[in-house]
Amino acid sequence: MAVATNVSRFEGVKMAPPDPILGVSEAFKADTDDLKLNLGVGAYRTEDLRPYVLNVVKKAENMMLEKGENKEYLPIEGLAAFIKATVELLLGADNDVTKQGRVATVQGLSGTGSLRLGAAFIQRYFPGTQVLISSPTWGNHKNIFNDAGVPWSEYRYYDSKTVGLDFEGMLADIKAAPSGSFVLLHGCAHNPTGIDPTPDQWEKIADVIQEKNHTTFFDVAYQGFASGSLDEDASSVRLFVARGMEVFVAQSYSKNLGLYAERIGAINVVCSSSEVANRVKSQLKRLARPMYSNPPVHGAQIVANVVGNPVLFDEWKSEMELMSGRIKGVRQRLYANLSAKDKSGKDWSFVLRQIGMFSFTGLNKAQSENMSSKWHIYMTKDGRISLAGLSLSKCEYLADAIIDSYYNVS
Ligand code: KET
């Protein structure tokens, strides 16, 4: 029997909700008011709120053009020069684990794709084993593990009373989890809270993870954006690795090299021997092949050229400092404006203590909605604002909007 053409096969497909982060950019685009401000997505803007292509990226691209790079398929694991560069950036140039061949690295589709590949590996080799995720966390973590079929639960992280780390709660929850769980940690510049453990607290977190035979999965999406120093921001990962722990690390070059759309990153698995690392790598490749076959080349060549060239590498560090410095500047200004305008004596200094691209304002859903409906300021509904999308000249307007939303919306 012929099927009627006016009946869709997809009648049962429901409308998906907008993405909590990328959906904010769509709402921003649809707003026609001149005052509008997009503090939703974590993407760096210049002081005049334009996207920024790093000078080192332009230089690397010129070098690539001059060399006449081809567009052949990459191997499944990605570009060799990129893999060498990315591990060096993460673990340091002269680290023992790389020399011993103990790191399985596969180029990924930026941080998200690398997390997804790691999650697929966990699902395949440790089915049913849960991953512990911080509460709160980046909006996409739960989706990634859900879609990979990896169960997750949450550990306490943020204490709204102190606007700081709930360190005792965090340790207690990691301790209480079944032995051999996976623990997702933000390597630096925790998203969305902007609150990182201190070096001493990192040691204690490592102690508990070792005691419980858990395995750490680091998400490193902001290397260089927390402190301005690439090395300092990798210190959590390096500390765990120096203790001889096996770890997963997903890396992203979206933020620190501004390569958002190039989708360049990596999944690294630090293993106890080179023999294990070889096997792990072979399985990561086996997972990648039917998903997307092999990764894109352009971003990989940029990273390889920047990290592999001492002159460009130094220049990149200066540009990183410039970007993170600009964010620190708007932090200061926003704090000053909030403190000057708020006559209630509320302490806004948490804005200064938070690090990285974001500030977690403490605004609730209704208050965050007021920010966009009344003030045309777009932000995620968890109260996060991206300071990377803020300029000095807009700080005062933002402070007015925050104070209005905080005091006049319940
Ligand atoms: N980890 C974290 C913690 C993170 O904040 C992001 C992106 C990613 C990974 C992945 O980024 P990628 O471009 O796949 O390397 N966060 C910003 C953008 C987004 O949500 O996709 C954000 O939080 O605004």
Short mmCIF file of C-alpha atoms and ligand atoms in Angstrom, two decimals:
data_model
loop_
_atom_site.label_atom_id
_atom_site.label_comp_id
_atom_site.label_asym_id
_atom_site.label_seq_id
_atom_site.Cartn_x
_atom_site.Cartn_y
_atom_site.Cartn_z
CA MET A 1 0.00 0.00 0.00
CA ALA A 2 1.23 3.47 -0.82
CA VAL A 3 1.97 5.70 2.15
CA ALA A 4 0.08 9.02 2.19
CA THR A 5 2.53 11.84 1.37
CA ASN A 6 1.00 14.29 3.82
CA VAL A 7 1.83 12.10 6.81
CA SER A 8 5.37 12.54 8.01
CA ARG A 9 7.42 9.62 9.14
CA PHE A 10 8.78 12.03 11.76
CA GLU A 11 5.44 13.04 13.31
CA GLY A 12 6.59 11.64 16.64
CA VAL A 13 9.77 13.74 16.75
CA LYS A 14 9.44 16.39 19.45
CA MET A 15 11.03 19.82 19.36
CA ALA A 16 14.31 19.81 21.27
CA PRO A 17 14.85 22.58 23.81
CA PRO A 18 17.42 25.25 22.89
CA ASP A 19 20.93 24.50 24.14
CA PRO A 20 21.47 26.21 27.52
CA ILE A 21 24.70 27.85 26.29
CA LEU A 22 24.73 27.99 22.48
CA GLY A 23 20.97 28.73 22.51
CA VAL A 24 21.81 31.99 24.33
CA SER A 25 23.81 33.17 21.28
CA GLU A 26 20.78 32.48 19.08
CA ALA A 27 18.53 34.56 21.36
CA PHE A 28 21.16 37.33 21.37
CA LYS A 29 21.27 37.41 17.55
CA ALA A 30 17.48 37.77 17.42
CA ASP A 31 17.53 40.84 19.74
CA THR A 32 17.58 44.11 17.76
CA ASP A 33 18.28 46.50 20.68
CA ASP A 34 21.55 48.49 20.46
CA LEU A 35 22.31 47.90 24.13
CA LYS A 36 22.43 44.14 23.76
CA LEU A 37 25.38 42.26 25.21
CA ASN A 38 26.23 38.57 24.82
CA LEU A 39 27.76 37.20 28.02
CA GLY A 40 26.49 33.68 27.30
CA VAL A 41 29.09 31.63 25.48
CA GLY A 42 32.70 31.58 26.73
CA ALA A 43 34.29 33.23 23.73
CA TYR A 44 36.90 35.97 23.91
CA ARG A 45 36.08 39.40 22.49
CA THR A 46 38.25 42.49 22.11
CA GLU A 47 37.53 45.69 24.09
CA ASP A 48 35.24 46.76 21.23
CA LEU A 49 33.49 43.38 21.53
CA ARG A 50 34.71 41.89 18.28
CA PRO A 51 35.92 38.29 17.82
CA TYR A 52 39.70 38.04 18.00
CA VAL A 53 41.99 36.02 15.75
CA LEU A 54 45.36 35.74 17.48
CA ASN A 55 48.36 37.17 15.62
CA VAL A 56 50.24 33.90 16.10
CA VAL A 57 47.39 32.07 14.41
CA LYS A 58 47.56 34.39 11.40
CA LYS A 59 51.34 33.92 11.25
CA ALA A 60 51.02 30.14 11.47
CA GLU A 61 48.42 30.18 8.70
CA ASN A 62 50.72 32.24 6.50
CA MET A 63 53.52 29.75 7.11
CA MET A 64 51.17 26.92 6.17
CA LEU A 65 50.15 28.70 2.98
CA GLU A 66 53.79 29.30 2.03
CA LYS A 67 54.65 25.65 2.63
CA GLY A 68 51.73 24.66 0.42
CA GLU A 69 50.24 22.12 2.84
CA ASN A 70 48.00 19.51 1.20
CA LYS A 71 44.53 18.31 2.17
CA GLU A 72 45.17 14.57 2.36
CA TYR A 73 43.44 12.51 5.05
CA LEU A 74 45.21 12.51 8.39
CA PRO A 75 45.89 9.21 10.15
CA ILE A 76 43.06 8.22 12.53
CA GLU A 77 45.04 9.48 15.53
CA GLY A 78 45.67 12.86 13.90
CA LEU A 79 48.68 14.93 12.87
CA ALA A 80 51.95 13.62 14.34
CA ALA A 81 53.43 17.10 14.88
CA PHE A 82 50.25 18.16 16.66
CA ILE A 83 50.27 15.14 18.94
CA LYS A 84 53.88 15.83 19.93
CA ALA A 85 53.06 19.51 20.57
CA THR A 86 49.89 18.93 22.53
CA VAL A 87 51.43 16.46 24.98
CA GLU A 88 54.38 18.79 25.51
CA LEU A 89 52.07 21.67 26.24
CA LEU A 90 50.13 19.62 28.72
CA LEU A 91 52.88 17.80 30.57
CA GLY A 92 55.91 19.99 29.92
CA ALA A 93 58.64 19.60 27.31
CA ASP A 94 60.87 17.22 29.24
CA ASN A 95 58.49 14.98 31.09
CA ASP A 96 59.24 11.36 31.90
CA VAL A 97 55.90 9.90 30.89
CA THR A 98 56.26 11.06 27.29
CA LYS A 99 59.88 9.89 27.12
CA GLN A 100 58.73 6.50 28.37
CA GLY A 101 55.96 6.39 25.74
CA ARG A 102 53.27 6.15 28.39
CA VAL A 103 50.80 8.64 26.93
CA ALA A 104 48.16 7.53 24.45
CA THR A 105 47.16 10.68 22.56
CA VAL A 106 44.56 10.95 19.85
CA GLN A 107 43.61 14.23 18.19
CA GLY A 108 39.97 15.00 18.91
CA LEU A 109 37.21 17.28 17.69
CA SER A 110 38.17 19.94 20.22
CA GLY A 111 37.40 19.52 23.92
CA THR A 112 33.89 18.18 23.39
CA GLY A 113 34.90 15.52 20.87
CA SER A 114 37.85 14.50 23.03
CA LEU A 115 35.65 14.13 26.10
CA ARG A 116 33.21 12.13 23.99
CA LEU A 117 35.94 9.79 22.78
CA GLY A 118 37.16 9.27 26.35
CA ALA A 119 33.58 8.61 27.44
CA ALA A 120 33.12 6.07 24.63
CA PHE A 121 36.29 4.31 25.80
CA ILE A 122 34.98 4.17 29.38
CA GLN A 123 31.66 2.80 28.18
CA ARG A 124 33.39 0.10 26.15
CA TYR A 125 35.93 -1.06 28.72
CA PHE A 126 34.18 -0.22 32.00
CA PRO A 127 30.48 -0.56 31.18
CA GLY A 128 28.23 0.52 34.04
CA THR A 129 31.03 2.32 35.87
CA GLN A 130 29.99 5.79 36.89
CA VAL A 131 31.74 9.07 36.38
CA LEU A 132 31.51 11.66 39.14
CA ILE A 133 30.80 15.17 37.94
CA SER A 134 31.05 18.41 39.92
CA SER A 135 27.87 20.21 40.93
CA PRO A 136 27.55 22.50 39.08
CA THR A 137 29.54 21.85 35.93
CA TRP A 138 29.78 22.86 32.28
CA GLY A 139 26.34 22.39 30.71
CA ASN A 140 27.47 19.77 28.20
CA HIS A 141 29.23 17.28 30.50
CA LYS A 142 26.10 15.37 31.43
CA ASN A 143 24.95 15.22 27.79
CA ILE A 144 28.30 13.84 26.73
CA PHE A 145 28.30 11.02 29.27
CA ASN A 146 24.57 10.34 28.78
CA ASP A 147 24.98 9.95 25.04
CA ALA A 148 28.02 7.74 25.50
CA GLY A 149 26.01 5.52 27.86
CA VAL A 150 28.16 6.27 30.90
CA PRO A 151 26.20 6.68 34.16
CA TRP A 152 27.13 9.70 36.25
CA SER A 153 26.49 11.17 39.66
CA GLU A 154 27.49 14.47 41.20
CA TYR A 155 29.93 15.54 43.86
CA ARG A 156 29.48 18.74 45.84
CA TYR A 157 31.70 21.55 44.61
CA TYR A 158 30.18 24.98 45.05
CA ASP A 159 29.12 26.45 48.38
CA SER A 160 26.64 29.25 47.74
CA LYS A 161 27.01 30.54 51.31
CA THR A 162 30.72 31.20 51.03
CA VAL A 163 30.63 31.61 47.24
CA GLY A 164 33.61 29.30 47.38
CA LEU A 165 34.62 25.67 47.15
CA ASP A 166 32.77 23.12 49.28
CA PHE A 167 36.00 21.24 49.78
CA GLU A 168 34.81 18.99 52.61
CA GLY A 169 31.68 18.07 50.65
CA MET A 170 33.73 17.40 47.54
CA LEU A 171 36.14 15.05 49.33
CA ALA A 172 33.31 13.28 51.19
CA ASP A 173 31.40 12.59 47.97
CA ILE A 174 34.48 11.35 46.12
CA LYS A 175 35.25 9.12 49.09
CA ALA A 176 31.70 7.77 49.27
CA ALA A 177 31.60 6.76 45.58
CA PRO A 178 32.15 3.10 44.68
CA SER A 179 35.87 2.25 44.33
CA GLY A 180 37.12 2.46 40.78
CA SER A 181 34.79 5.25 39.71
CA PHE A 182 35.92 7.91 37.23
CA VAL A 183 36.20 11.44 38.58
CA LEU A 184 35.82 14.34 36.19
CA LEU A 185 37.87 17.34 37.32
CA HIS A 186 38.26 20.71 35.64
CA GLY A 187 42.03 21.08 35.26
CA CYS A 188 41.82 24.84 35.83
CA ALA A 189 39.33 27.71 35.67
CA HIS A 190 36.32 25.66 36.75
CA ASN A 191 33.31 26.32 34.57
CA PRO A 192 30.87 27.83 35.61
CA THR A 193 32.06 28.80 39.12
CA GLY A 194 35.56 30.19 38.41
CA ILE A 195 36.69 28.55 41.66
CA ASP A 196 39.67 26.18 41.66
CA PRO A 197 41.17 24.11 44.47
CA THR A 198 44.41 25.42 45.99
CA PRO A 199 47.64 23.42 45.39
CA ASP A 200 47.26 21.88 48.85
CA GLN A 201 43.65 20.93 48.13
CA TRP A 202 44.69 19.33 44.82
CA GLU A 203 47.09 17.10 46.80
CA LYS A 204 44.27 16.04 49.10
CA ILE A 205 41.94 15.35 46.17
CA ALA A 206 44.68 13.18 44.63
CA ASP A 207 45.08 11.34 47.98
CA VAL A 208 41.39 10.40 48.08
CA ILE A 209 41.29 9.39 44.42
CA GLN A 210 44.32 7.15 44.93
CA GLU A 211 42.93 5.66 48.14
CA LYS A 212 39.69 4.78 46.37
CA ASN A 213 41.35 3.48 43.20
CA HIS A 214 39.34 5.97 41.20
CA THR A 215 40.60 7.25 37.85
CA THR A 216 40.70 10.96 37.10
CA PHE A 217 39.34 12.44 33.91
CA PHE A 218 40.64 16.00 33.54
CA ASP A 219 38.85 18.45 31.32
CA VAL A 220 41.41 21.09 30.34
CA ALA A 221 39.56 23.65 28.25
CA TYR A 222 41.18 26.80 29.63
CA GLN A 223 44.93 26.17 29.86
CA GLY A 224 46.46 29.65 30.09
CA PHE A 225 43.19 31.38 30.87
CA ALA A 226 43.20 30.89 34.64
CA SER A 227 46.55 32.39 35.58
CA GLY A 228 47.74 33.64 32.21
CA SER A 229 50.51 31.00 32.36
CA LEU A 230 50.26 27.80 30.33
CA ASP A 231 52.52 25.91 32.74
CA GLU A 232 50.83 27.04 35.91
CA ASP A 233 47.43 26.11 34.55
CA ALA A 234 48.60 22.56 33.84
CA SER A 235 49.92 22.07 37.38
CA SER A 236 46.90 20.05 38.59
CA VAL A 237 47.36 17.51 35.80
CA ARG A 238 51.14 17.45 36.26
CA LEU A 239 50.75 16.86 39.99
CA PHE A 240 48.58 13.77 39.43
CA VAL A 241 50.88 12.46 36.72
CA ALA A 242 53.97 13.01 38.89
CA ARG A 243 52.32 10.81 41.52
CA GLY A 244 52.24 8.00 38.97
CA MET A 245 48.46 8.11 38.55
CA GLU A 246 46.81 7.02 35.31
CA VAL A 247 44.63 9.86 34.04
CA PHE A 248 42.50 10.88 31.09
CA VAL A 249 42.95 14.46 29.89
CA ALA A 250 40.76 16.15 27.30
CA GLN A 251 42.36 19.28 25.84
CA SER A 252 40.84 22.11 23.86
CA TYR A 253 42.40 24.91 21.80
CA SER A 254 39.10 26.74 21.36
CA LYS A 255 39.80 29.32 24.03
CA ASN A 256 43.54 29.63 24.49
CA LEU A 257 44.31 29.85 20.77
CA GLY A 258 40.89 31.19 19.83
CA LEU A 259 40.37 28.26 17.45
CA TYR A 260 36.70 27.74 18.36
CA ALA A 261 35.52 26.80 14.89
CA GLU A 262 38.55 24.69 13.95
CA ARG A 263 37.53 21.98 16.42
CA ILE A 264 41.02 21.12 17.59
CA GLY A 265 41.88 19.30 20.80
CA ALA A 266 43.07 15.94 22.04
CA ILE A 267 42.31 13.05 24.34
CA ASN A 268 45.34 11.86 26.30
CA VAL A 269 45.44 8.76 28.44
CA VAL A 270 48.49 8.60 30.70
CA CYS A 271 49.13 4.90 31.35
CA SER A 272 51.37 2.94 33.67
CA SER A 273 53.47 1.51 30.82
CA SER A 274 54.14 2.13 27.14
CA GLU A 275 52.73 -1.27 26.38
CA VAL A 276 49.37 -0.38 27.92
CA ALA A 277 49.46 3.05 26.25
CA ASN A 278 49.89 1.44 22.82
CA ARG A 279 46.89 -0.79 23.36
CA VAL A 280 44.76 2.06 24.72
CA LYS A 281 45.66 4.22 21.75
CA SER A 282 44.77 1.44 19.31
CA GLN A 283 41.31 1.22 20.89
CA LEU A 284 40.77 4.97 20.88
CA LYS A 285 41.50 4.89 17.15
CA ARG A 286 39.10 2.02 16.73
CA LEU A 287 36.37 4.10 18.41
CA ALA A 288 37.15 7.17 16.30
CA ARG A 289 37.15 5.44 12.90
CA PRO A 290 33.43 4.63 12.66
CA MET A 291 32.41 7.92 14.36
CA TYR A 292 34.22 10.46 12.15
CA SER A 293 37.07 8.45 10.55
CA ASN A 294 39.89 10.94 11.07
CA PRO A 295 40.17 14.50 12.35
CA PRO A 296 40.47 17.84 10.49
CA VAL A 297 43.96 19.06 9.62
CA HIS A 298 43.87 22.85 9.65
CA GLY A 299 43.68 23.53 13.39
CA ALA A 300 46.19 20.76 14.08
CA GLN A 301 48.73 22.43 11.78
CA ILE A 302 48.17 25.78 13.48
CA VAL A 303 48.81 24.31 16.93
CA ALA A 304 51.85 22.38 15.71
CA ASN A 305 53.31 25.53 14.14
CA VAL A 306 52.69 27.72 17.17
CA VAL A 307 53.81 25.31 19.89
CA GLY A 308 56.65 23.89 17.77
CA ASN A 309 58.17 27.25 16.86
CA PRO A 310 59.96 28.99 19.77
CA VAL A 311 59.34 32.49 18.40
CA LEU A 312 55.62 31.93 17.84
CA PHE A 313 55.33 30.08 21.13
CA ASP A 314 56.68 33.07 23.05
CA GLU A 315 54.42 35.39 21.13
CA TRP A 316 51.44 33.18 21.96
CA LYS A 317 52.27 33.45 25.66
CA SER A 318 52.21 37.25 25.38
CA GLU A 319 48.87 37.16 23.61
CA MET A 320 47.51 34.82 26.30
CA GLU A 321 48.60 37.29 28.94
CA LEU A 322 46.95 40.07 27.00
CA MET A 323 43.65 38.18 26.79
CA SER A 324 43.63 37.03 30.40
CA GLY A 325 44.80 40.51 31.46
CA ARG A 326 41.86 42.14 29.69
CA ILE A 327 39.48 39.82 31.52
CA LYS A 328 41.12 40.66 34.85
CA GLY A 329 40.65 44.33 34.00
CA VAL A 330 36.91 43.99 33.44
CA ARG A 331 36.67 41.93 36.64
CA GLN A 332 38.18 44.82 38.58
CA ARG A 333 35.96 47.38 36.91
CA LEU A 334 32.79 45.34 37.38
CA TYR A 335 33.61 44.80 41.04
CA ALA A 336 34.27 48.53 41.52
CA ASN A 337 30.99 49.45 39.81
CA LEU A 338 28.96 46.91 41.81
CA SER A 339 30.51 48.01 45.10
CA ALA A 340 30.01 51.71 44.36
CA LYS A 341 26.40 51.33 43.26
CA ASP A 342 25.19 48.85 45.88
CA LYS A 343 24.51 50.82 49.06
CA SER A 344 23.44 47.73 51.03
CA GLY A 345 26.98 46.77 51.92
CA LYS A 346 26.80 43.41 50.11
CA ASP A 347 30.24 41.96 49.54
CA TRP A 348 30.81 41.57 45.78
CA SER A 349 34.48 40.59 46.12
CA PHE A 350 33.74 37.06 44.91
CA VAL A 351 33.89 38.58 41.40
CA LEU A 352 37.59 39.24 42.01
CA ARG A 353 38.31 35.85 43.56
CA GLN A 354 36.83 33.88 40.66
CA ILE A 355 39.23 33.08 37.83
CA GLY A 356 39.10 32.33 34.12
CA MET A 357 36.60 33.57 31.59
CA PHE A 358 33.52 33.52 33.79
CA SER A 359 31.89 34.98 36.83
CA PHE A 360 29.25 33.00 38.66
CA THR A 361 27.04 35.84 39.86
CA GLY A 362 24.65 33.97 42.13
CA LEU A 363 21.68 35.29 40.10
CA ASN A 364 18.91 32.70 39.93
CA LYS A 365 16.91 31.69 36.85
CA ALA A 366 14.27 34.44 37.15
CA GLN A 367 16.93 37.06 37.82
CA SER A 368 19.00 35.85 34.86
CA GLU A 369 15.90 36.04 32.69
CA ASN A 370 15.34 39.63 33.82
CA MET A 371 18.86 40.40 32.64
CA SER A 372 17.91 39.55 29.07
CA SER A 373 14.23 40.53 28.97
CA LYS A 374 14.73 43.95 30.56
CA TRP A 375 18.41 44.77 30.04
CA HIS A 376 19.23 42.88 26.80
CA ILE A 377 22.12 41.17 28.55
CA TYR A 378 22.32 37.53 27.54
CA MET A 379 23.75 34.99 29.97
CA THR A 380 23.17 31.37 30.96
CA LYS A 381 20.27 30.70 33.33
CA ASP A 382 22.58 29.31 36.02
CA GLY A 383 23.76 32.87 36.70
CA ARG A 384 27.04 32.62 34.78
CA ILE A 385 28.37 35.58 32.82
CA SER A 386 31.28 35.41 30.41
CA LEU A 387 33.62 38.26 31.26
CA ALA A 388 35.48 37.48 28.04
CA GLY A 389 32.52 39.03 26.23
CA LEU A 390 32.48 42.18 28.37
CA SER A 391 34.23 45.51 27.76
CA LEU A 392 35.32 48.13 30.30
CA SER A 393 32.81 50.57 28.86
CA LYS A 394 29.89 48.17 29.43
CA CYS A 395 30.75 47.35 33.08
CA GLU A 396 28.64 50.12 34.55
CA TYR A 397 25.56 49.14 32.54
CA LEU A 398 26.10 45.51 33.57
CA ALA A 399 26.43 46.47 37.24
CA ASP A 400 23.10 48.38 37.04
CA ALA A 401 21.44 45.35 35.48
CA ILE A 402 22.84 42.93 38.07
CA ILE A 403 21.81 45.12 40.99
CA ASP A 404 18.31 45.61 39.57
CA SER A 405 17.88 41.88 38.94
CA TYR A 406 19.35 40.88 42.30
CA TYR A 407 17.21 43.19 44.43
CA ASN A 408 14.02 43.60 42.40
CA VAL A 409 13.42 40.07 41.10
CA SER A 410 12.96 37.23 43.54
N1 KET B 1 35.05 21.81 28.66
C1 KET B 1 34.61 22.90 29.28
C2 KET B 1 34.73 22.98 30.76
C3 KET B 1 34.07 23.94 28.53
O1 KET B 1 33.67 25.02 29.18
C4 KET B 1 33.96 23.84 27.14
C5 KET B 1 33.34 24.89 26.35
C6 KET B 1 34.46 22.66 26.54
C7 KET B 1 34.99 21.66 27.33
C8 KET B 1 34.41 22.38 25.08
O2 KET B 1 34.78 23.34 24.21
P1 KET B 1 35.28 22.92 22.75
O3 KET B 1 35.04 24.09 21.90
O4 KET B 1 34.50 21.71 22.33
O5 KET B 1 36.73 22.59 22.90
N2 KET B 1 32.62 25.79 26.88
C9 KET B 1 32.01 26.97 26.24
C10 KET B 1 31.39 26.74 24.92
C11 KET B 1 30.38 25.63 24.85
O6 KET B 1 29.52 25.53 25.70
O7 KET B 1 30.48 24.85 23.89
C12 KET B 1 31.06 27.60 27.25
O8 KET B 1 30.89 27.07 28.36
O9 KET B 1 30.51 28.67 26.96
#
